[in-house]
Amino acid sequence: MDKTLCHYHPAQPATWHCVPCQRPYGDCCIPLNADAPEETPLCPLCRGTLDFLGAANSAQPFWERIPRFFAYALQSGPLAFSALLALTSLFMPRSILLWFILFSVATKYFYSVIEACSQAEKQAPSLLSAFTGDGFGLFFKQLVVFILAFAALWLAADFDSEALYWAVTLGLLLALPASIIRLALDKTLGAALSPDQVGQVMKAMGWRYLILCAFLFILWQSPSWVTYMLSSGLPRVVLMPVAALLFGYFGVVMCAMMGYAVFQYQGALGYVIADAEDQAGFPAAEYLRRRALAEAEVRFKEGQSSQALETLRLALERDPDDLKLNERFHQLLYGLNARQRCLHHLNHYLPLAARRNPPLAATALLNARQLQADFLPADALVCETIAAALLARHKTREALSLLRNLHQRFPAYPHIPRAYLLAARGFAENLGQLEPAQQLLAFIRARYPQSPLLAEVTALEATLTRLAEQSSGA
Ligand SMILES: [Zn+2]
Ligand SMILES: [Zn+2]
């Protein structure tokens, strides 16, 4: 089965689907509201209710999670279950009835593991759950499956053809996991024996079903191998409980793997199961913010720029100082060449970006200059901050233009010496123009004799004098 991906983010698995719009969406586009978890999210395009795809596209493949299945069976429930098997193998009297009860409890427990894992429950069923509720009949249904399988083998052996015998054996081995999965999910003998239903499990997984079978086969053999290796040194009274314990442990690992395979292939199997781990929503404010950003992106990619702008405008009314929302709004206005609106928004956006992320502000200023060649921010600190960010980017002329005549434009600004020192560095270091740099430094010295930056001014002056001598000497 091919995975469906987000229509707008082809690296993200799809988790939602809008039937009328024919658009699959990933979690990237559909944030969830943690404060209203019962709310079904709506399509960003048509506002219709979305269909949930569950984890069908996002589930990690089972063969990448093998260690987790081993860890799963180390929880208290499975360990208690394995210990119980070990103890009973030692102490239980030889009574057919008691053995039937034991097998019935064990089968019920194994199947509850398959069921829990198919729902992506992290917690293994408790030992107590094996003794309560219904499902004790599963053992007899499973027994019927086994008896029929043996009957088939017995018949095949009668034909005196080795090839036929092995073909039937292999076929039964391959069909068994799918039949067990069917029995765990549907709990009816009919489903476990129906070639259609069993075939559906195999078809859903495709050739990866063979990987599952291979892993299960190895796991199935594991307890016998370990027991065999121990058998030379240990007495029977120790060996029996060890074998039973291993049988319980590896059985749970196998069931966890089969259950997870159902979870992974839920889409193809016709189930919708969410992964609780991945279903975390956001607090209401953050949810609204993310939804606006996602919707604006979807609208923009659909060519609905004005709706994208409207979405962001509404979100900015709620949250005027959100940097990301402002950045997107700016980019969209600039991209659409909405000159007046973009310049108007810059009055708000530039001071915000200068405060929170100067490189962003520098980009915005360069955009602004494309719209209006003599654009200047209306605040001295904003000018200084953006100039520093532009100098770092070697946009020297744009940076210096922000600092030009700062003392006349903003006579009350207390950081003129700092800004002019920055400008002097820009002239000297970025442009190699020593004269204007020296003039700026002389200006600071004359106008602001009390400035704490005078030491830096003196140091830079000394450097500039040395450089001037070198160049005139050469
Ligand atoms: Zn997306
Ligand atoms: Zn829709």
Coordinates of C-alpha atoms and ligand atoms in Angstrom, one line a residue:
M1 CA 0.0 0.0 0.0
D2 CA 1.4 3.4 -0.9
K3 CA 1.4 6.1 1.7
T4 CA -0.7 9.2 1.2
L5 CA 1.2 12.4 1.8
C6 CA 0.2 16.0 2.7
H7 CA -0.9 17.8 -0.5
Y8 CA 1.2 20.8 0.5
H9 CA 4.1 19.2 2.3
P10 CA 5.2 16.1 0.4
A11 CA 7.5 15.0 3.2
Q12 CA 4.7 14.8 5.7
P13 CA 2.3 11.8 6.0
A14 CA -1.4 12.5 5.5
T15 CA -3.6 12.3 8.6
W16 CA -6.7 14.0 7.4
H17 CA -8.7 14.1 4.2
C18 CA -11.3 16.4 2.7
V19 CA -13.5 14.5 0.3
P20 CA -15.1 17.4 -1.6
C21 CA -11.7 19.2 -2.0
Q22 CA -9.9 15.9 -2.7
R23 CA -7.0 17.1 -0.5
P24 CA -5.1 15.0 2.0
Y25 CA -3.6 17.0 4.8
G26 CA -0.8 16.2 7.3
D27 CA -0.6 17.3 10.9
C28 CA 1.5 20.1 9.5
C29 CA -1.6 21.7 8.0
I30 CA -4.1 20.7 10.6
P31 CA -3.1 21.7 14.2
L32 CA -5.3 20.4 17.0
N33 CA -6.9 22.3 19.8
A34 CA -5.8 20.8 23.2
D35 CA -8.5 22.9 24.9
A36 CA -11.3 21.4 22.8
P37 CA -10.0 17.9 21.9
E38 CA -13.5 16.7 20.9
E39 CA -13.6 19.3 18.1
T40 CA -13.3 17.8 14.7
P41 CA -10.9 20.0 12.6
L42 CA -12.2 21.7 9.5
C43 CA -10.8 21.8 6.0
P44 CA -8.8 25.1 5.5
L45 CA -10.3 25.5 2.1
C46 CA -14.0 24.6 2.3
R47 CA -14.5 24.6 6.1
G48 CA -16.1 21.2 5.8
T49 CA -15.5 18.4 8.4
L50 CA -12.3 16.4 7.6
D51 CA -12.1 12.6 7.6
F52 CA -9.5 11.3 10.0
L53 CA -7.0 8.9 8.4
G54 CA -5.5 7.8 11.7
A55 CA -1.9 6.7 11.8
A56 CA -2.3 4.8 8.6
N57 CA 0.3 6.9 6.8
S58 CA 2.4 8.0 9.7
A59 CA 3.0 4.7 11.6
Q60 CA 6.6 3.6 11.9
P61 CA 7.2 0.3 10.1
F62 CA 7.1 -2.7 12.5
W63 CA 10.6 -3.9 11.3
E64 CA 12.1 -0.6 12.6
R65 CA 10.6 -1.2 16.1
I66 CA 11.8 -4.7 16.9
P67 CA 13.6 -3.7 20.2
R68 CA 10.3 -2.1 21.3
F69 CA 8.5 -5.4 21.1
F70 CA 11.1 -7.0 23.3
A71 CA 10.8 -4.1 25.8
Y72 CA 7.0 -4.2 25.6
A73 CA 7.1 -7.8 27.0
L74 CA 9.2 -6.7 29.9
Q75 CA 6.4 -4.7 31.5
S76 CA 4.8 -6.0 34.7
G77 CA 1.8 -7.5 33.0
P78 CA 3.6 -9.8 30.6
L79 CA 6.3 -10.7 33.1
A80 CA 3.7 -11.7 35.7
F81 CA 2.0 -13.7 33.0
S82 CA 5.2 -15.5 32.1
A83 CA 6.0 -16.1 35.8
L84 CA 2.5 -17.6 36.2
L85 CA 3.2 -20.0 33.3
A86 CA 6.5 -21.0 34.9
L87 CA 4.9 -21.7 38.3
T88 CA 2.0 -23.7 36.9
S89 CA 4.4 -25.8 34.8
L90 CA 6.0 -26.8 38.1
F91 CA 3.1 -27.2 40.5
M92 CA 0.0 -27.9 38.5
P93 CA -1.5 -31.4 39.0
R94 CA -1.9 -33.6 36.0
S95 CA -5.5 -32.8 35.1
I96 CA -6.7 -32.3 31.5
L97 CA -9.3 -29.8 32.8
L98 CA -6.8 -27.6 34.6
W99 CA -4.5 -27.6 31.5
F100 CA -7.5 -26.6 29.4
I101 CA -8.2 -23.7 31.7
L102 CA -4.5 -22.7 31.7
F103 CA -4.3 -22.7 27.9
S104 CA -7.6 -20.8 27.7
V105 CA -6.3 -18.1 30.0
A106 CA -3.0 -17.9 28.2
T107 CA -4.7 -17.7 24.8
K108 CA -7.0 -15.0 26.0
Y109 CA -4.0 -13.0 27.3
F110 CA -2.0 -13.4 24.1
Y111 CA -5.0 -12.2 22.1
S112 CA -5.5 -9.2 24.4
V113 CA -1.9 -8.2 23.7
I114 CA -2.6 -8.3 19.9
E115 CA -5.7 -6.2 20.4
A116 CA -3.9 -3.7 22.7
C117 CA -1.0 -3.3 20.3
S118 CA -3.3 -2.9 17.3
Q119 CA -4.7 0.1 19.1
A120 CA -1.2 1.5 19.8
E121 CA -1.7 1.2 23.5
K122 CA 1.7 1.5 25.2
Q123 CA 0.7 -0.3 28.4
A124 CA 0.5 -4.1 28.2
P125 CA -2.7 -5.7 29.6
S126 CA -2.4 -6.7 33.3
L127 CA -2.3 -10.3 34.3
L128 CA -5.6 -9.9 36.1
S129 CA -7.3 -9.0 32.7
A130 CA -6.5 -12.6 31.6
F131 CA -8.9 -13.9 34.2
T132 CA -11.8 -11.4 33.8
G133 CA -14.2 -10.4 31.0
D134 CA -15.0 -12.6 28.1
G135 CA -12.7 -14.2 25.5
F136 CA -12.1 -17.5 27.2
G137 CA -13.6 -19.2 24.2
L138 CA -10.8 -17.9 22.0
F139 CA -8.7 -20.9 22.9
F140 CA -11.2 -23.4 21.6
K141 CA -11.6 -21.4 18.4
Q142 CA -7.8 -21.4 18.1
L143 CA -7.8 -25.1 18.9
V144 CA -10.2 -25.7 16.0
V145 CA -7.9 -23.8 13.6
F146 CA -4.9 -25.9 14.8
I147 CA -6.8 -29.1 14.5
L148 CA -7.9 -28.2 10.9
A149 CA -4.4 -27.3 10.1
F150 CA -3.1 -30.7 11.4
A151 CA -5.9 -32.4 9.5
A152 CA -4.7 -30.7 6.3
L153 CA -1.1 -31.8 7.0
W154 CA -2.2 -35.3 7.7
L155 CA -4.2 -35.5 4.5
A156 CA -1.3 -34.1 2.5
A157 CA 1.1 -36.7 4.0
D158 CA -1.3 -39.4 2.8
F159 CA -0.7 -38.4 -0.9
D160 CA 2.8 -39.8 -0.8
S161 CA 4.2 -36.6 -2.5
E162 CA 7.0 -34.8 -0.6
A163 CA 6.5 -31.7 -2.7
L164 CA 2.8 -31.5 -1.9
Y165 CA 3.5 -32.1 1.8
W166 CA 6.0 -29.2 2.0
A167 CA 3.8 -27.0 -0.1
V168 CA 0.9 -27.5 2.4
T169 CA 3.2 -27.0 5.4
L170 CA 4.6 -23.8 4.0
G171 CA 1.1 -22.6 3.1
L172 CA -0.2 -23.3 6.6
L173 CA 2.8 -21.5 8.2
L174 CA 2.3 -18.5 6.0
A175 CA -1.5 -18.4 6.6
L176 CA -1.3 -18.9 10.4
P177 CA -0.2 -15.4 11.5
A178 CA -2.9 -13.8 9.3
S179 CA -5.5 -16.2 10.7
I180 CA -4.4 -15.4 14.3
I181 CA -4.6 -11.7 13.6
R182 CA -8.1 -12.1 12.2
L183 CA -9.2 -14.1 15.2
A184 CA -7.8 -11.4 17.5
L185 CA -9.6 -8.7 15.7
D186 CA -12.9 -10.3 14.9
K187 CA -13.0 -13.0 17.6
T188 CA -15.0 -15.3 15.3
L189 CA -13.9 -18.7 14.0
G190 CA -15.5 -17.8 10.6
A191 CA -13.1 -14.9 10.1
A192 CA -10.1 -16.9 11.2
L193 CA -10.9 -19.7 8.6
S194 CA -12.2 -17.5 5.8
P195 CA -9.7 -17.4 3.0
D196 CA -11.1 -14.0 2.0
Q197 CA -10.6 -12.4 5.4
V198 CA -7.2 -14.0 6.0
G199 CA -6.2 -13.1 2.5
Q200 CA -7.2 -9.5 3.2
V201 CA -4.6 -9.3 6.0
M202 CA -1.9 -10.6 3.7
K203 CA -3.0 -8.3 0.9
A204 CA -3.0 -5.3 3.1
M205 CA 0.6 -5.9 4.1
G206 CA 1.8 -7.1 0.7
W207 CA 5.2 -8.6 0.5
R208 CA 6.0 -7.1 4.0
Y209 CA 3.8 -9.8 5.4
L210 CA 6.7 -12.2 4.6
I211 CA 9.0 -10.1 6.8
L212 CA 6.4 -10.4 9.6
C213 CA 6.3 -14.2 9.0
A214 CA 10.1 -14.4 9.1
F215 CA 10.4 -12.5 12.3
L216 CA 7.6 -14.5 13.9
F217 CA 9.2 -17.8 12.8
I218 CA 12.5 -16.8 14.4
L219 CA 10.7 -15.7 17.6
W220 CA 8.7 -18.9 17.7
Q221 CA 12.0 -21.0 17.5
S222 CA 13.8 -18.8 20.1
P223 CA 12.4 -20.4 23.3
S224 CA 13.2 -23.9 22.1
W225 CA 16.8 -22.9 21.1
V226 CA 17.4 -21.3 24.5
T227 CA 15.9 -24.3 26.3
Y228 CA 18.0 -26.7 24.1
M229 CA 21.2 -24.8 24.9
L230 CA 20.4 -25.0 28.7
S231 CA 19.3 -28.6 28.6
S232 CA 22.7 -30.2 29.0
G233 CA 23.5 -28.6 32.3
L234 CA 20.1 -28.2 34.1
P235 CA 17.8 -30.7 35.7
R236 CA 14.3 -31.1 34.4
V237 CA 12.7 -29.5 37.4
V238 CA 14.5 -26.2 36.5
L239 CA 14.3 -26.6 32.7
M240 CA 10.5 -26.9 32.6
P241 CA 9.7 -23.5 34.3
V242 CA 12.5 -21.8 32.3
A243 CA 11.0 -23.1 29.1
A244 CA 7.5 -22.0 30.2
L245 CA 8.8 -18.6 31.1
L246 CA 10.5 -18.1 27.7
F247 CA 7.4 -19.4 26.0
G248 CA 5.3 -16.7 27.7
Y249 CA 7.8 -13.9 27.1
F250 CA 8.4 -14.7 23.4
G251 CA 4.7 -15.3 22.9
V252 CA 4.0 -11.7 24.1
V253 CA 6.8 -10.3 21.8
M254 CA 5.2 -12.1 18.9
C255 CA 1.7 -10.9 19.7
A256 CA 3.0 -7.4 20.2
M257 CA 4.5 -7.5 16.7
M258 CA 1.4 -8.9 15.1
G259 CA -0.7 -6.3 16.9
Y260 CA 1.5 -3.5 15.8
A261 CA 1.4 -4.8 12.2
V262 CA -2.4 -4.3 12.3
F263 CA -1.8 -0.8 13.6
Q264 CA 0.7 0.0 10.9
Y265 CA -1.6 -1.3 8.1
Q266 CA -4.8 0.0 9.5
G267 CA -5.7 1.9 6.4
A268 CA -5.4 -1.1 4.1
L269 CA -7.2 -3.2 6.7
G270 CA -10.1 -0.8 6.9
Y271 CA -9.4 0.5 10.5
V272 CA -8.9 4.1 11.7
I273 CA -6.7 4.2 14.8
A274 CA -4.9 7.2 16.1
D275 CA -1.6 7.2 17.8
A276 CA -2.2 8.8 21.1
E277 CA 1.4 9.9 21.3
D278 CA 1.2 11.9 18.1
Q279 CA -2.2 13.3 18.8
A280 CA -1.1 16.1 21.1
G281 CA -2.9 19.4 20.5
F282 CA -1.9 22.9 21.3
P283 CA -3.3 25.3 23.9
A284 CA -6.0 27.5 22.4
A285 CA -3.9 30.6 21.6
E286 CA -1.1 28.6 20.0
Y287 CA -3.6 26.5 18.2
L288 CA -5.3 29.5 16.6
R289 CA -1.9 30.9 15.6
R290 CA -0.8 27.7 14.0
R291 CA -4.1 27.3 12.3
A292 CA -3.9 30.7 10.8
L293 CA -0.3 30.1 9.6
A294 CA -1.2 26.8 8.1
E295 CA -4.4 28.1 6.4
A296 CA -2.6 31.1 5.0
E297 CA 0.0 28.8 3.5
V298 CA -2.6 26.4 2.0
R299 CA -4.6 29.3 0.5
F300 CA -1.4 30.9 -0.9
K301 CA -0.4 27.6 -2.5
E302 CA -3.9 27.3 -4.0
G303 CA -3.4 30.7 -5.5
Q304 CA -6.0 32.3 -3.1
S305 CA -3.7 35.1 -2.0
S306 CA -6.4 37.6 -0.9
Q307 CA -8.0 34.9 1.4
A308 CA -4.5 34.1 2.7
L309 CA -4.0 37.8 3.6
E310 CA -7.4 38.0 5.2
T311 CA -6.7 34.9 7.4
L312 CA -3.4 36.5 8.6
R313 CA -5.1 39.9 9.1
L314 CA -7.7 38.3 11.4
A315 CA -5.0 36.4 13.3
L316 CA -3.0 39.6 13.7
E317 CA -6.0 41.3 15.2
R318 CA -6.0 38.6 17.9
D319 CA -2.2 38.6 18.3
P320 CA -0.7 41.8 16.9
D321 CA 2.8 41.2 18.1
D322 CA 3.4 37.6 16.9
L323 CA 6.6 37.7 15.0
K324 CA 5.8 34.7 12.7
L325 CA 2.4 36.0 11.8
N326 CA 3.8 39.4 11.0
E327 CA 6.6 38.0 9.0
R328 CA 4.2 35.9 6.8
F329 CA 1.9 38.9 6.4
H330 CA 4.9 41.0 5.3
Q331 CA 6.2 38.4 2.9
L332 CA 2.7 37.9 1.4
L333 CA 2.1 41.7 0.9
Y334 CA 5.6 42.2 -0.5
G335 CA 5.2 39.2 -2.8
L336 CA 1.8 40.5 -4.1
N337 CA 3.4 44.0 -4.6
A338 CA 0.7 45.5 -2.4
R339 CA 2.9 48.6 -2.0
Q340 CA 0.7 50.9 0.2
R341 CA -0.4 48.1 2.5
C342 CA 3.1 46.7 2.8
L343 CA 4.6 50.1 3.7
H344 CA 1.9 50.7 6.2
H345 CA 2.4 47.3 7.8
L346 CA 6.2 47.9 8.0
N347 CA 5.6 50.7 10.5
H348 CA 4.4 48.0 12.9
Y349 CA 6.5 45.1 11.7
L350 CA 10.0 46.7 11.6
P351 CA 10.2 47.8 15.2
L352 CA 8.9 44.4 16.3
A353 CA 11.4 42.5 14.1
A354 CA 14.2 44.8 15.1
R355 CA 13.5 44.0 18.7
R356 CA 13.0 40.3 18.4
N357 CA 15.0 39.2 15.3
P358 CA 17.2 41.9 13.7
P359 CA 18.2 39.8 10.6
L360 CA 14.5 39.5 9.7
A361 CA 14.1 43.3 10.1
A362 CA 17.1 43.7 7.8
T363 CA 15.4 41.6 5.1
A364 CA 12.2 43.6 5.5
L365 CA 14.1 46.9 5.2
L366 CA 15.7 45.7 1.9
N367 CA 12.1 44.8 0.7
A368 CA 10.9 48.2 1.8
R369 CA 13.6 49.9 -0.2
Q370 CA 12.4 48.0 -3.3
L371 CA 9.0 49.6 -2.8
Q372 CA 10.2 53.0 -1.8
A373 CA 13.8 53.9 -2.5
D374 CA 14.2 56.4 0.3
F375 CA 12.3 54.4 2.9
L376 CA 13.5 55.2 6.5
P377 CA 12.1 53.7 9.8
A378 CA 10.6 56.3 12.0
D379 CA 12.6 55.3 15.1
A380 CA 16.3 55.9 15.8
L381 CA 16.9 52.6 17.7
V382 CA 15.2 50.6 14.9
C383 CA 17.5 52.4 12.4
E384 CA 20.6 51.6 14.5
T385 CA 19.6 47.9 15.1
I386 CA 18.8 47.3 11.4
A387 CA 22.0 49.1 10.3
A388 CA 24.0 46.7 12.5
A389 CA 22.2 43.7 11.0
L390 CA 22.8 45.0 7.5
L391 CA 26.5 45.7 8.1
A392 CA 26.9 42.1 9.3
R393 CA 25.4 41.1 5.9
H394 CA 27.7 43.4 4.1
K395 CA 24.8 45.6 2.9
T396 CA 27.0 48.6 3.8
R397 CA 25.4 51.3 1.7
E398 CA 21.9 50.5 2.9
A399 CA 23.2 50.3 6.5
L400 CA 25.0 53.7 6.3
S401 CA 21.9 55.3 4.8
L402 CA 20.0 54.4 7.9
L403 CA 22.5 56.2 10.1
R404 CA 23.0 59.3 8.0
N405 CA 22.3 62.5 9.9
L406 CA 20.8 60.5 12.7
H407 CA 21.6 63.4 15.2
Q408 CA 19.5 65.8 13.1
R409 CA 16.6 63.4 12.5
F410 CA 16.5 62.3 16.1
P411 CA 18.1 65.0 18.3
A412 CA 16.8 63.4 21.5
Y413 CA 18.2 59.9 20.8
P414 CA 20.7 59.1 23.6
H415 CA 22.8 56.6 21.6
I416 CA 24.1 58.9 18.8
P417 CA 27.8 58.1 19.8
R418 CA 27.2 54.4 19.6
A419 CA 25.4 54.7 16.2
Y420 CA 28.1 56.9 14.7
L421 CA 30.8 54.6 16.0
L422 CA 29.0 51.8 14.2
A423 CA 28.8 54.0 11.0
A424 CA 32.5 54.8 11.3
R425 CA 33.4 51.1 11.4
G426 CA 31.1 50.5 8.4
F427 CA 33.0 53.2 6.4
A428 CA 36.4 52.0 7.5
E429 CA 36.1 48.3 7.6
N430 CA 33.5 47.6 4.9
L431 CA 34.2 50.3 2.4
G432 CA 37.8 51.3 3.2
Q433 CA 36.8 54.9 3.3
L434 CA 39.0 56.4 6.1
E435 CA 38.0 60.0 5.8
P436 CA 34.3 59.9 6.5
A437 CA 35.1 57.5 9.4
Q438 CA 37.5 60.0 10.9
Q439 CA 35.0 62.8 10.5
L440 CA 32.4 60.8 12.4
L441 CA 34.8 60.0 15.2
A442 CA 35.8 63.6 15.4
F443 CA 32.1 64.6 15.6
I444 CA 31.6 62.2 18.5
R445 CA 34.6 63.6 20.4
A446 CA 33.5 67.2 19.9
R447 CA 29.7 66.8 20.5
Y448 CA 29.7 64.1 23.2
P449 CA 32.9 64.6 25.3
Q450 CA 31.3 62.8 28.3
S451 CA 30.4 59.6 26.3
P452 CA 31.6 56.4 27.9
L453 CA 32.5 55.2 24.3
L454 CA 35.4 57.7 24.0
A455 CA 38.0 55.0 24.8
E456 CA 36.7 53.0 21.8
V457 CA 36.7 56.2 19.7
T458 CA 40.3 56.8 20.6
A459 CA 41.3 53.2 19.8
L460 CA 39.6 53.3 16.4
E461 CA 41.1 56.7 15.6
A462 CA 44.6 55.3 16.3
T463 CA 43.9 52.3 14.0
L464 CA 42.7 54.7 11.2
T465 CA 45.7 57.0 11.6
R466 CA 48.0 53.9 11.2
L467 CA 46.1 52.7 8.2
A468 CA 46.2 56.2 6.6
E469 CA 50.0 56.4 7.1
Q470 CA 50.5 53.0 5.6
S471 CA 48.5 53.8 2.5
S472 CA 50.2 57.2 2.0
G473 CA 53.6 55.6 2.7
A474 CA 52.9 53.0 0.0
Ligands
ZN1 ZN 0.9 20.0 5.3
ZN2 ZN -12.4 20.9 1.8

